[in-house]
Each structure stands twice: as C-alpha cells, then as structure tokens.
C-alpha cells in the first residue's frame, strides 16, 4: 500500500495541475485590502519645521478582526487558507505618518473612537517579528498605538467595512540622530588598521622592487620576514587573485571556478526572489499566481542550489586529499584532522568575522526608510546576540530563528560536514580494506538520517518555500528550520561529492577515459533534463495536505534531496573528461578565474548589498521580470566589487600570513596541496607566492 501511495501521489500531482491550478478572478482578488499600504516616508519626515515637534513615521502590523457576517472576510479567509501558495491576507503591513493620522482622527466622536479601537485577540499564525528585537517598540506602542489603530481602522472601515488590531513595530522621527557606541568605533578602528597595513605593505613591496619589474610580485622574497611584511601588498595579492596554474591536474579542475561564480549568481537570483516577496509591491498577486503553475517548482526548488556548493566541496576535498595522501605514501594519521580543522578555521573566519561586525554596527546607520529597521535593526540585534554561534560554526543549530548573517547557515553546515568527511577520508587511507564498507555505511546514512527526521518531525516530502514564510525571512518557518539548514539534512550531497572525488581518483589510476563511454555521455547529457523534471512532482505537496508522519514522503524527501549530489557528481566527472568540448572551453575562460575566487566574499556580502536595493524602498514597487533581472545583475556586480575589497583587505593577506606563519605547525613547508582548504566550494586555496602557484585551481 505504501508503495502504491507513492505512485498515486505522483500521478495525482499531475492531475491537480488542471483541477487546482486556476487563480481566483482578479476582480475578486482586488476586493481584498492591500497587503501593503504606505504613506510617503520622506514627505512625512520632511514636513516639520525646526521650531515644531518632530515628525514621526510608524510602521505597523495589522491583523484583521474576524467577521463571519462579511462576505469579504469569508473571501479573505478562504483565499488565505491556501497557506502554501498564498500570502496570509488576514495580516497587512502599513506605514503611516503620525501627523496625517492625528488630523484624520481629530474629529472622531468618543463613540466612534471606541468602535474603531480593537482589543487584541488571539492570533494563531505568525504576524510580526518577536518583541524586543527593534529598540523602543514598547514605548512607540504606548505613545502612538491608539492614533495609529484609529487611523488605520477608519480607512479600513470606510473602504472595506472591516476593522483590525494594529500593533506598532517601529517608528522613525525627523529628530533622530546617529549614535555611536564602542562597538561601532571598534569597527572603524579595525577598518583603518587594515587599510593602513595595506598601504604600508604595498609601499614596502614597491620599495624593494629594485628592478622595477612586475615579475618581482610573482615570486617569493629571499626571507620569511620579508614575505610576512608584504602579505598585505596590493600588487602581490592582485597577482595571486588573477594568476592561473599550469599544473596538469589543476588545469582539469579549473572549471570549478566557473561553477563557483555561476552558482553564486543563482544564489543571488534566489535571494532576489525572496526579497521581492517580502518587499512592498503594488501587485503581490503575481507571486501567488506563479505558485499555481507547476513550472514554478523549478524556482521554489531552486533553493537547493546550495547543494551544488556542498557537492563541489566534497569532490575537491576527496581529490586533493587522496593526492596529498599518495604523495605521503598513505602516511596520514588521525592527528591530521585537528590540525586541518584549525588551519581551515583560521583561513575561513577573519573575513566572516569582519562581515559579522559590519552587520552588528554600521549596517543600520547607513540607510533609512519605512522598512529599514525591519531589515537592518533586526540583523544588528541578532549579530550582537548570536555572533558567537557563527564564529563557532554552529549557527544552523543554535538560535537559528535569530540568524546573524543568515546565509552563514551554509558555512556552519559545511564546516561540520567537512570534519566528518575528513575523518572518513583519513580512515579510508589508513584502512583501505574497509573503504567500500565505510563508504556504503556513510552514503546509506545520508539517506536514512534525513528520512528518519522527516518522518519523526511529521514534515512533508519536500522543503516547502511558502510566500507567507518569506514575509518573515523564513525565521519562524518549521520547514526551513528543520528540513533545510540542519547538517543532518545536508551532509548527503557533500558525501556524494566525496564519492565523486574517489571515483575520479580510481579512474585516473586506471587511465580510464569516461568521455569514450557512450553510456556515460548519454547519462551526462540526460542529466540536464532529468534534474529540472525531477523538481516538478514537488507540486503535489503544495496542493495537497498529506497525512503525516509518512514513510513514503520521508523516502521521497531523502531521494530527491540527494539527487543534486548525484547530478553534480556526474556533471563534474563529465567536465573533467571533456564530454562537451565547447562547454569545457567556455568554463575555462580566464575571466572565471578571479570571479571564482571572489565567490566566497560575494556570498558573504551580497545580502548586505541587496538590503540596500530592496529593504530601503520608500513604498510599494511594480514587480516585473525586467526589474528582477536588473536587480540580480546589479547585486552581482556590486557584490563582486565589495568582495574584491574584502579579498585585498583581509582574505588574501590572511591566507598569505597563514601559509608563512603556520607552515611549521603543519609539520612541513607550505606544499602544493592543502586539502583541508581546497574543500571549500566557495573559496579556492590561493598560493602565498609564485612558487606555490600550483596549489591554485
């Protein structure tokens, strides 16, 4: 019966496309109150004179009061009940100018005021961010709560015949001034110190370039002390960023740089869709109509693109670790694991910590707007509370509903999986007889563990990206917290990447060319069709409420989740062996080399950029495909430019210092292979000098 349920479930998903795919008539849709209603922010705050009281602009969450006598309320309730595909139209977001509201309610009689003030009633669903995140919210509610609610309800009642409970979330005043604390000043001190180091190091590097040749910056200097002094040199680090390796193996793996950059662009596209869904728009029905199209599953399942990073990480770790072990004739002990962890932590963390400090300090102060406190002060509060969870790389488990640098969940998950994978690889090298048994156990666990948790936590068979959850940036969504960011859900694709690396090592050892296999070529090309098609059956979980817990849904989730790892593994092997020569040449274009190395910094900084592009909006915007494309293009360019700044200021100097200061700690001079660093899909190990250039992919 259970197997039949799976089959019928997939077939039923195809059937409901025609039965449930219709959207309500737009005339009916526009009867409902707008999700966003906003007064002019700049006009409001600019209306007060110097000798007058400060102008005030407040944003509020508006929860409509149930009214079973109203046909409109019935429409709102029925439409919102499709919570997987629609916004919750019972909850509205308003921005109001206090001066306008005071004038609007000044002539209300006591009885009218009483009728328009609504006592707070129980609300089952999420309707606001948690209290205590935005400063002075309680004070603003006490001072402006009544006038805001009267103002909103007067308009709601006159237009729609409804009333609501309105709760002030934040207020801006024309008299607000920027206040700096010690943490803000510490960021400026650190920034100035880093810039000074770059200037001094660059000057010193130029001063000892006696031949005035660019070749000076491409080679090691004659002493370790001098190399430490030039670690921050712009000239030297620019060469390291743009150089290309001519090592045979790294030539074959060069396409990883293009993979990194292109995956980064897709991540930015996905986050653009998320931010467009939570930003005020003049016609949110476009998003809801999209969710009625089975083709939208390619977009909603696009959140799995981060699995590409994980699979690439695993493949690179396995390839370079086995190569490293071969050069040592298999003499790699388990003591190498903690050394590799420390070495990798030092390389990953400085630029990550700098971005966290930026979010905890100056993000809020660099912009204003009706929604800016919602998007920036929340980030500042979370980073000041939970920075330590990020730096310990446990942020995907500890306080995940209060995320600092939210995209950092991936770094936490990947760091944890890296430790597991490294232990597995050391065990394989130390005890080759157990290789097959160990890999079978690990890959089996990659399917069994996620399936167990999906069943135990009573979740659906796919990670459901709902519009309403996106309104609160997924912070309170159980699917996101339990079925997307945990390590035990994600480690399968990383381990499948490791398996890909091991397969490549065996094929290389046997001098077997996969490009000559017709079967593999067919599978490689079919891969591009199978993956998008595999996303479509997820539509059944959006249009049906299946009973949970369910064994078939748990199995479906595990199989579909790990399909990305298998697909990326096939893609990687095909690119290594040049199944498609045209594609391989495109992926090996030189401009992908620096762009791929900038992907890590771009991944960290792009939400900072996108906040300015989306959350600083003064009012509802008109959503269109061209707007999305322009925003993605702009965010990509700006993120890469800021990543270049971070790379020259922190990332490359840190890797150079690490190679020279900790080479002895690793028990050898920095060599051509750093497997524990090469594992990162978002950052290639970059050599500290021209002599170490071979370690660069």
XYZ file of C-alpha atoms in Angstrom:
697
model
C 0.000 0.000 0.000
C 2.740 2.448 0.871
C 4.430 1.927 -2.497
C 1.103 2.479 -4.238
C 0.701 5.707 -2.279
C 3.947 6.971 -3.756
C 2.894 6.139 -7.312
C -0.620 7.549 -6.937
C 0.767 10.635 -5.181
C 2.980 11.496 -8.154
C 0.189 10.812 -10.663
C -2.241 12.860 -8.611
C 0.196 15.782 -8.644
C -0.009 15.832 -12.436
C -3.795 15.684 -12.236
C -4.239 18.555 -9.791
C -2.406 20.901 -12.143
C -5.560 21.134 -14.255
C -8.006 20.878 -11.349
C -6.491 23.256 -8.805
C -4.272 25.432 -10.948
C -6.826 28.227 -11.532
C -6.362 31.503 -9.691
C -9.366 33.481 -8.477
C -10.624 36.290 -10.679
C -8.624 39.479 -10.278
C -11.797 41.450 -9.628
C -12.368 39.268 -6.570
C -8.713 39.488 -5.579
C -8.715 43.277 -5.620
C -11.712 43.380 -3.314
C -9.359 42.372 -0.505
C -7.346 45.038 1.367
C -3.848 45.604 0.001
C -1.067 43.709 1.754
C 0.982 46.914 1.803
C -0.325 50.429 2.429
C 2.281 53.133 2.903
C 2.264 56.909 3.324
C 5.072 58.922 1.739
C 8.043 58.485 4.094
C 10.243 61.411 3.037
C 7.333 63.814 2.699
C 6.161 62.922 6.201
C 9.519 63.346 7.945
C 10.375 66.461 5.952
C 7.156 68.274 6.842
C 8.164 69.582 10.293
C 9.808 72.966 10.809
C 12.826 73.396 13.145
C 10.725 75.021 15.892
C 7.907 72.436 15.624
C 7.633 68.983 17.255
C 9.486 66.226 15.392
C 7.598 64.480 12.601
C 7.019 60.751 13.153
C 6.512 57.878 10.712
C 5.457 54.475 12.079
C 5.158 51.022 10.551
C 2.560 48.650 11.954
C 1.325 45.100 11.567
C -2.431 44.988 11.001
C -4.402 41.837 11.858
C -7.956 41.870 10.519
C -10.654 41.065 13.065
C -12.770 38.044 12.056
C -16.283 38.970 10.919
C -18.328 35.996 9.777
C -21.140 38.309 8.660
C -18.907 39.822 5.993
C -18.658 38.192 2.555
C -15.322 39.934 2.100
C -13.962 38.376 5.286
C -15.100 34.954 4.051
C -13.215 35.545 0.786
C -10.088 36.618 2.675
C -10.230 33.599 4.979
C -10.784 31.088 2.186
C -8.052 32.567 -0.006
C -5.541 32.732 2.858
C -6.264 29.142 3.904
C -4.130 28.010 0.943
C -1.114 28.887 3.059
C 1.375 27.017 0.880
C 0.738 29.139 -2.200
C -0.796 32.393 -0.950
C 0.085 35.207 1.394
C -1.923 35.489 4.581
C -4.280 38.330 3.634
C -5.572 38.493 7.185
C -2.279 40.207 8.097
C -1.391 43.549 6.477
C 1.631 45.850 6.712
C 1.056 49.597 6.928
C 3.295 52.618 7.110
C 1.576 55.773 8.397
C 2.532 59.371 9.003
C 1.514 60.297 12.541
C 0.726 63.899 11.613
C -1.722 62.774 8.917
C -3.303 60.273 11.263
C -3.749 62.836 14.014
C -5.610 65.099 11.596
C -7.699 62.182 10.280
C -8.951 61.093 13.712
C -9.208 64.544 15.358
C -12.937 64.897 14.634
C -13.967 61.390 15.695
C -16.565 61.265 18.451
C -15.950 59.200 21.617
C -18.352 56.507 20.382
C -16.607 56.322 17.015
C -13.233 56.048 18.714
C -14.500 53.229 20.903
C -15.844 51.353 17.870
C -12.553 51.684 15.995
C -10.281 50.605 18.850
C -9.963 46.805 18.769
C -8.805 44.764 21.737
C -6.008 42.359 20.897
C -7.438 38.919 20.131
C -5.697 35.521 19.883
C -3.793 35.115 16.606
C -2.730 31.603 15.660
C -0.252 32.360 12.921
C 2.924 34.424 12.822
C 2.087 38.083 12.257
C 5.176 40.021 13.403
C 8.816 39.767 14.415
C 9.448 38.858 18.031
C 9.250 41.610 20.660
C 12.499 43.101 21.895
C 14.345 42.978 18.578
C 13.631 46.543 17.466
C 14.523 49.176 20.071
C 11.810 51.208 21.830
C 8.929 49.242 20.288
C 7.027 49.143 23.595
C 7.416 52.912 24.018
C 6.207 53.602 20.483
C 3.197 51.339 21.015
C 2.293 53.204 24.194
C 2.660 56.670 22.665
C 1.361 56.139 19.134
C -0.577 52.859 19.335
C -4.077 54.332 19.656
C -3.738 57.010 16.990
C -2.238 54.501 14.535
C -5.010 51.979 15.140
C -7.754 54.610 14.881
C -6.256 55.957 11.684
C -5.926 52.526 10.060
C -9.335 51.281 11.178
C -11.039 54.460 9.983
C -9.694 53.809 6.497
C -10.349 50.046 6.630
C -13.914 50.525 7.821
C -14.751 53.181 5.273
C -13.230 51.227 2.376
C -13.845 47.569 3.238
C -16.260 47.504 6.189
C -13.640 45.757 8.361
C -11.626 46.629 11.460
C -8.319 45.273 12.752
C -5.910 45.124 15.633
C -2.891 47.259 14.725
C 0.430 46.861 16.512
C 3.195 49.425 16.003
C 6.513 47.747 15.155
C 8.864 50.682 14.649
C 8.887 54.473 14.358
C 11.277 56.991 12.793
C 11.474 60.632 13.850
C 12.813 63.595 11.926
C 14.890 64.430 15.006
C 16.615 61.023 15.139
C 20.401 61.246 15.222
C 23.081 58.635 14.666
C 24.528 57.455 17.958
C 27.836 55.614 18.100
C 28.872 53.112 20.750
C 32.158 51.367 21.469
C 31.379 48.522 19.060
C 30.759 50.987 16.224
C 34.076 52.668 16.955
C 35.866 49.319 17.101
C 34.776 48.587 13.526
C 36.216 51.892 12.344
C 39.472 51.246 14.201
C 39.821 47.767 12.672
C 38.988 49.082 9.192
C 41.517 51.901 9.461
C 44.170 49.494 10.783
C 43.640 47.108 7.861
C 43.774 49.903 5.287
C 46.972 51.211 6.907
C 48.523 47.751 6.718
C 47.666 47.510 3.032
C 49.218 50.924 2.313
C 52.387 50.222 4.294
C 52.801 46.701 2.907
C 52.284 47.899 -0.664
C 54.802 50.708 -0.150
C 57.371 48.314 1.303
C 56.876 45.825 -1.536
C 57.401 48.603 -4.081
C 60.459 49.954 -2.274
C 62.318 46.626 -2.519
C 61.402 46.158 -6.179
C 64.830 47.341 -7.276
C 64.422 46.202 -10.890
C 61.022 47.931 -11.182
C 59.637 44.767 -12.730
C 56.201 43.209 -12.363
C 57.949 39.852 -12.031
C 59.025 40.963 -8.563
C 55.478 40.438 -7.280
C 55.175 36.944 -8.749
C 57.915 35.255 -6.747
C 58.870 34.630 -3.147
C 61.293 37.024 -1.493
C 64.570 35.848 -0.005
C 63.391 35.723 3.603
C 60.322 34.708 5.569
C 60.315 38.057 7.382
C 60.030 39.946 4.116
C 57.211 37.682 2.942
C 55.276 38.466 6.112
C 55.822 42.195 5.543
C 54.408 42.005 2.013
C 51.406 39.843 2.937
C 49.073 42.867 2.581
C 50.670 44.153 -0.629
C 48.047 45.048 -3.224
C 50.376 44.359 -6.141
C 51.299 40.900 -4.903
C 47.755 39.971 -3.917
C 46.379 41.184 -7.261
C 48.716 38.742 -8.985
C 47.583 35.963 -6.672
C 43.957 36.773 -7.489
C 44.420 36.783 -11.262
C 47.129 34.144 -11.754
C 46.495 30.786 -13.408
C 48.100 27.447 -12.638
C 49.642 25.273 -15.345
C 49.681 22.093 -13.265
C 48.004 19.247 -15.201
C 45.521 18.222 -12.521
C 44.549 21.774 -11.714
C 44.088 22.506 -15.398
C 41.475 19.753 -15.450
C 39.750 21.156 -12.362
C 39.833 24.787 -13.462
C 36.140 24.721 -14.405
C 35.349 24.712 -10.671
C 35.998 28.467 -10.694
C 33.220 28.961 -13.236
C 30.955 26.628 -11.248
C 31.544 28.715 -8.126
C 30.758 32.004 -9.789
C 27.712 30.774 -11.727
C 26.315 29.076 -8.633
C 26.868 32.332 -6.763
C 24.812 34.199 -9.383
C 21.989 31.668 -8.973
C 22.121 32.132 -5.189
C 21.776 35.894 -5.677
C 18.844 35.290 -8.032
C 17.141 33.107 -5.425
C 17.656 35.681 -2.704
C 16.325 38.375 -5.047
C 13.085 36.417 -5.408
C 12.931 36.051 -1.621
C 13.434 39.768 -1.022
C 10.921 40.707 -3.715
C 8.366 38.520 -1.935
C 8.925 40.278 1.405
C 9.268 43.796 -0.027
C 6.227 46.021 -0.602
C 4.866 45.515 -4.105
C 1.875 47.011 -5.878
C 0.582 43.633 -7.081
C 1.538 40.636 -4.910
C -0.927 38.526 -6.882
C 1.839 37.907 -9.428
C 3.742 35.864 -6.859
C 0.601 33.969 -5.874
C -0.333 33.273 -9.483
C 3.172 31.939 -10.050
C 2.676 29.426 -7.240
C -0.304 27.979 -9.159
C 1.976 26.980 -12.031
C 3.665 23.585 -11.880
C 6.655 25.144 -13.644
C 7.231 27.319 -10.572
C 8.629 24.250 -8.844
C 11.866 24.853 -10.732
C 12.077 28.206 -8.914
C 10.913 27.089 -5.470
C 13.214 24.069 -5.551
C 15.952 26.408 -6.695
C 16.756 26.879 -3.011
C 18.583 23.574 -3.350
C 21.262 25.326 -5.420
C 23.443 25.493 -2.289
C 23.685 21.708 -2.572
C 25.899 22.397 -5.586
C 28.391 24.123 -3.285
C 28.319 21.136 -0.930
C 28.839 18.567 -3.687
C 31.723 20.566 -5.171
C 33.299 20.895 -1.723
C 33.182 17.162 -1.171
C 34.638 16.373 -4.599
C 37.523 18.826 -4.187
C 38.313 17.585 -0.692
C 38.470 13.960 -1.839
C 40.526 14.675 -4.980
C 43.140 16.791 -3.255
C 43.259 14.793 -0.040
C 43.882 11.500 -1.860
C 46.516 13.209 -3.993
C 48.112 14.553 -0.809
C 47.978 11.101 0.826
C 49.555 9.455 -2.241
C 52.486 11.845 -2.052
C 52.982 10.764 1.569
C 52.606 7.069 0.639
C 49.448 6.837 2.729
C 51.122 8.029 5.910
C 48.332 10.277 7.215
C 47.315 9.843 10.841
C 44.145 10.952 12.589
C 46.214 13.709 14.238
C 45.999 15.418 10.866
C 42.259 16.046 11.443
C 42.520 18.616 14.295
C 45.454 20.296 12.528
C 43.394 20.582 9.341
C 40.398 21.935 11.278
C 42.468 24.666 12.935
C 44.204 25.547 9.690
C 40.913 25.818 7.835
C 39.196 27.748 10.620
C 41.926 30.393 10.525
C 41.555 30.738 6.774
C 37.737 30.953 6.739
C 36.977 33.099 9.749
C 38.656 36.550 9.500
C 36.620 37.862 6.580
C 33.492 36.188 8.020
C 34.066 37.927 11.373
C 34.574 41.268 9.604
C 31.201 40.947 7.826
C 29.514 39.985 11.106
C 30.991 43.067 12.790
C 29.799 45.232 9.893
C 26.253 43.910 10.284
C 26.387 44.416 14.055
C 27.466 48.046 13.772
C 27.181 50.194 10.663
C 24.527 48.404 8.606
C 21.667 50.155 10.430
C 23.315 53.580 10.247
C 23.963 53.659 6.518
C 20.356 53.995 5.322
C 16.817 54.975 6.335
C 13.334 54.074 5.159
C 9.961 52.822 6.361
C 11.158 49.189 6.365
C 14.803 49.753 7.140
C 14.500 48.974 10.837
C 12.726 45.717 9.994
C 15.534 44.664 7.685
C 18.602 46.197 9.373
C 17.943 46.649 13.089
C 16.835 43.035 13.359
C 20.142 41.999 11.785
C 22.092 44.242 14.150
C 20.296 42.849 17.189
C 20.831 39.233 16.140
C 24.524 39.774 15.350
C 25.121 41.380 18.740
C 23.365 38.492 20.459
C 24.467 35.491 18.411
C 27.803 36.361 16.777
C 29.461 33.574 18.724
C 27.263 30.901 17.099
C 28.590 31.992 13.697
C 32.229 32.025 14.768
C 31.836 28.552 16.278
C 30.029 27.419 13.097
C 27.009 26.091 14.995
C 24.563 28.780 13.859
C 22.455 26.299 11.891
C 21.515 24.625 15.207
C 21.886 27.270 17.938
C 19.335 30.113 17.743
C 18.638 29.534 14.031
C 15.444 31.613 14.300
C 17.554 34.656 15.240
C 20.188 34.465 12.488
C 23.166 36.771 12.210
C 24.333 36.813 8.582
C 21.567 34.369 7.690
C 23.362 32.894 4.700
C 26.032 31.767 7.182
C 23.924 28.675 7.933
C 25.685 27.103 4.945
C 29.133 27.812 6.395
C 28.111 26.199 9.668
C 26.718 23.100 7.959
C 29.659 22.804 5.558
C 32.243 23.187 8.320
C 30.612 20.429 10.360
C 30.339 18.098 7.360
C 33.953 18.845 6.438
C 35.063 17.397 9.787
C 33.010 14.241 9.231
C 34.258 13.819 5.667
C 37.877 14.360 6.674
C 37.643 11.644 9.326
C 36.123 9.287 6.738
C 38.903 10.012 4.237
C 41.655 9.521 6.797
C 40.048 6.197 7.776
C 39.932 5.142 4.112
C 43.615 5.947 3.637
C 44.654 4.310 6.906
C 42.490 1.225 6.477
C 41.904 0.688 2.734
C 40.261 -2.703 3.323
C 37.241 -1.064 4.943
C 36.837 1.557 2.196
C 33.819 0.012 0.492
C 32.081 -0.871 3.772
C 32.699 2.587 5.232
C 31.513 4.417 2.121
C 28.427 2.206 1.939
C 27.617 2.992 5.556
C 28.125 6.755 5.132
C 26.144 7.019 1.885
C 23.413 4.859 3.399
C 23.275 7.165 6.409
C 22.935 10.119 4.020
C 19.562 8.665 3.005
C 18.382 7.090 6.243
C 19.115 10.005 8.615
C 17.168 12.714 6.715
C 14.307 10.285 6.099
C 14.147 9.488 9.816
C 13.969 13.147 10.818
C 11.350 13.992 8.181
C 9.221 11.125 9.480
C 9.849 11.855 13.166
C 9.140 15.601 12.820
C 5.975 14.994 10.780
C 7.087 17.057 7.790
C 6.006 16.962 4.159
C 8.040 15.202 1.487
C 9.681 18.390 0.177
C 11.048 21.635 1.595
C 8.054 23.941 1.084
C 9.006 27.532 0.270
C 5.808 29.386 1.147
C 5.129 33.050 0.418
C 3.961 33.754 3.949
C 7.114 32.268 5.480
C 9.158 34.529 3.217
C 7.435 37.609 4.671
C 9.358 36.867 7.880
C 12.565 35.848 6.040
C 11.900 32.176 6.934
C 12.945 32.813 10.555
C 9.895 31.094 12.044
C 9.239 28.519 9.330
C 9.487 24.954 10.604
C 10.309 23.626 7.122
C 13.299 25.963 6.899
C 14.496 25.301 10.454
C 14.008 21.519 10.389
C 14.270 20.475 6.740
C 16.717 22.901 5.113
C 19.578 24.203 7.266
C 20.497 21.324 9.647
C 23.690 19.415 8.927
C 21.986 16.027 9.196
C 19.729 17.046 6.299
C 22.541 18.320 4.073
C 25.520 16.012 4.586
C 24.408 13.545 1.899
C 25.283 15.718 -1.083
C 28.686 16.551 0.407
C 29.449 12.855 0.857
C 28.247 12.127 -2.676
C 30.753 14.775 -3.765
C 33.427 12.901 -1.802
C 32.394 9.718 -3.604
C 32.757 11.571 -6.915
C 36.310 12.551 -5.999
C 37.183 8.979 -5.060
C 35.709 7.670 -8.329
C 37.817 10.168 -10.276
C 40.933 9.018 -8.407
C 40.230 5.383 -9.301
C 39.528 6.235 -12.948
C 42.751 8.252 -13.176
C 44.725 5.431 -11.584
C 43.366 3.006 -14.184
C 43.791 5.513 -17.055
C 40.127 5.137 -17.970
C 38.615 7.938 -20.089
C 34.924 8.443 -19.320
C 34.463 10.621 -22.395
C 34.837 7.497 -24.510
C 31.866 5.791 -22.856
C 28.627 6.220 -24.834
C 26.572 5.267 -21.795
C 28.192 7.923 -19.639
C 27.857 10.555 -22.372
C 24.135 9.783 -22.626
C 23.702 9.982 -18.841
C 25.710 13.223 -18.722
C 23.513 14.957 -21.293
C 20.293 13.490 -19.832
C 21.343 14.985 -16.507
C 20.393 18.472 -17.755
C 16.825 17.314 -18.403
C 16.308 14.924 -15.506
C 17.144 17.391 -12.719
C 14.589 20.081 -13.709
C 11.930 17.431 -14.395
C 12.579 15.830 -11.008
C 11.520 19.093 -9.350
C 8.021 19.102 -10.828
C 6.418 16.342 -8.674
C 7.032 18.544 -5.604
C 3.925 20.425 -6.752
C 1.791 17.721 -5.152
C 2.887 18.862 -1.701
C 1.710 22.423 -2.414
C -1.799 21.419 -3.494
C -2.426 18.534 -1.082
C -2.224 18.081 2.675
C -0.947 14.546 3.099
C -1.216 12.796 6.421
C 1.984 12.803 8.474
C 4.122 11.065 9.571
C 4.529 9.187 6.308
C 7.181 6.664 5.302
C 6.785 7.301 1.564
C 7.205 11.059 1.990
C 10.286 10.574 4.173
C 11.825 8.341 1.497
C 10.844 10.784 -1.265
C 12.495 13.665 0.591
C 15.788 11.802 1.090
C 15.964 10.586 -2.510
C 15.102 13.974 -4.008
C 17.443 15.858 -1.672
C 20.434 13.723 -2.600
C 19.630 13.719 -6.296
C 21.531 17.003 -6.558
C 24.705 15.360 -5.266
C 24.446 12.587 -7.845
C 23.721 15.075 -10.644
C 26.614 17.359 -9.698
C 28.925 14.358 -9.422
C 28.038 13.280 -12.968
C 28.457 16.860 -14.189
C 31.879 17.192 -12.527
C 33.194 13.916 -13.981
C 31.939 14.885 -17.418
C 33.646 18.265 -17.237
C 36.921 16.729 -16.044
C 36.987 14.350 -19.001
C 35.726 16.897 -21.523
C 32.469 15.249 -22.599
C 31.462 18.532 -24.235
C 34.481 20.402 -25.524
C 32.612 23.649 -26.241
C 31.212 23.834 -22.701
C 34.597 22.978 -21.232
C 36.292 25.800 -23.141
C 33.595 28.232 -22.003
C 34.002 27.214 -18.366
C 37.783 27.580 -18.662
C 37.698 31.174 -19.894
C 40.294 33.196 -17.959
C 37.832 35.735 -16.531
C 36.204 32.989 -14.439
C 39.474 32.542 -12.543
C 39.280 35.701 -10.391
C 35.483 35.646 -10.308
C 35.509 32.155 -8.808
C 37.978 33.268 -6.141
C 35.729 36.208 -5.281
C 32.716 33.926 -4.783
C 33.300 33.413 -1.050
C 33.384 37.123 -0.287
C 30.437 37.729 -2.625
C 28.454 35.024 -0.830
C 29.084 36.720 2.499
C 28.445 40.305 1.398
C 25.628 40.039 -1.161
C 22.771 40.236 1.399
C 24.348 43.460 2.679
C 24.170 44.840 -0.872
C 20.673 43.524 -1.503
C 19.288 45.105 1.647
C 20.132 48.485 0.161
C 18.472 47.563 -3.108
C 15.250 46.113 -1.638
C 14.642 46.973 2.012
C 15.426 50.672 1.576
C 12.366 51.038 -0.687
C 10.213 54.063 0.177
C 6.977 52.472 -0.990
C 5.449 49.582 -2.962
C 7.256 48.900 -6.248
C 5.982 47.451 -9.514
C 7.298 43.922 -9.865
C 8.358 42.752 -13.321
C 10.758 40.258 -14.864
C 12.966 43.072 -16.131
C 13.149 44.532 -12.610
C 14.263 41.154 -11.255
C 16.962 40.767 -13.898
C 18.287 44.292 -13.333
C 18.356 43.776 -9.554
C 20.194 40.455 -9.879
C 22.716 41.965 -12.298
C 23.272 44.999 -10.074
C 23.579 42.893 -6.930
C 26.077 40.561 -8.637
C 28.306 43.405 -9.825
C 28.234 45.268 -6.509
C 28.792 42.071 -4.514
C 31.848 41.181 -6.605
C 33.257 44.691 -6.209
C 32.809 44.568 -2.437
C 34.223 41.053 -2.399
C 37.300 42.366 -4.229
C 37.728 44.928 -1.449
C 37.396 42.216 1.231
C 39.728 39.931 -0.699
C 42.508 42.513 -0.896
C 41.945 43.796 2.627
C 41.524 40.548 4.568
C 41.143 37.289 2.661
C 44.347 37.117 0.612
C 46.557 38.676 3.317
C 45.189 36.157 5.829
C 45.970 33.200 3.569
C 49.479 34.553 2.910
C 50.202 35.013 6.613
C 48.804 31.598 7.358
C 50.991 29.883 4.791
C 54.140 31.500 6.189
C 53.369 31.548 9.909
C 51.747 28.121 10.245
C 53.738 26.140 7.710
C 55.858 24.760 10.530
C 52.777 23.990 12.605
C 51.616 21.673 9.861
C 54.941 19.914 10.001
C 56.139 20.944 6.572
C 56.774 23.892 4.351
C 53.585 25.019 2.564
C 53.171 22.493 -0.213
C 51.262 22.228 -3.440
C 48.202 20.709 -1.805
C 46.106 21.991 1.086
C 43.223 19.507 1.050
C 41.530 20.870 4.126
C 41.264 24.279 2.458
C 40.613 23.092 -1.064
C 37.396 21.520 0.158
C 35.623 24.842 0.138
C 33.345 25.222 -2.836
C 33.234 28.943 -2.282
C 36.957 29.624 -1.969
C 39.943 28.083 -3.699
C 43.230 27.854 -1.817
C 45.358 30.680 -3.183
C 49.134 30.381 -3.022
C 51.188 32.759 -0.978
C 53.699 33.220 -3.747
C 54.565 32.320 -7.283
C 56.387 29.194 -6.115
C 53.192 27.907 -4.534
C 51.103 28.782 -7.550
C 50.466 25.127 -8.359
C 48.104 24.763 -5.409
C 45.679 27.087 -7.081
C 42.834 25.662 -9.065
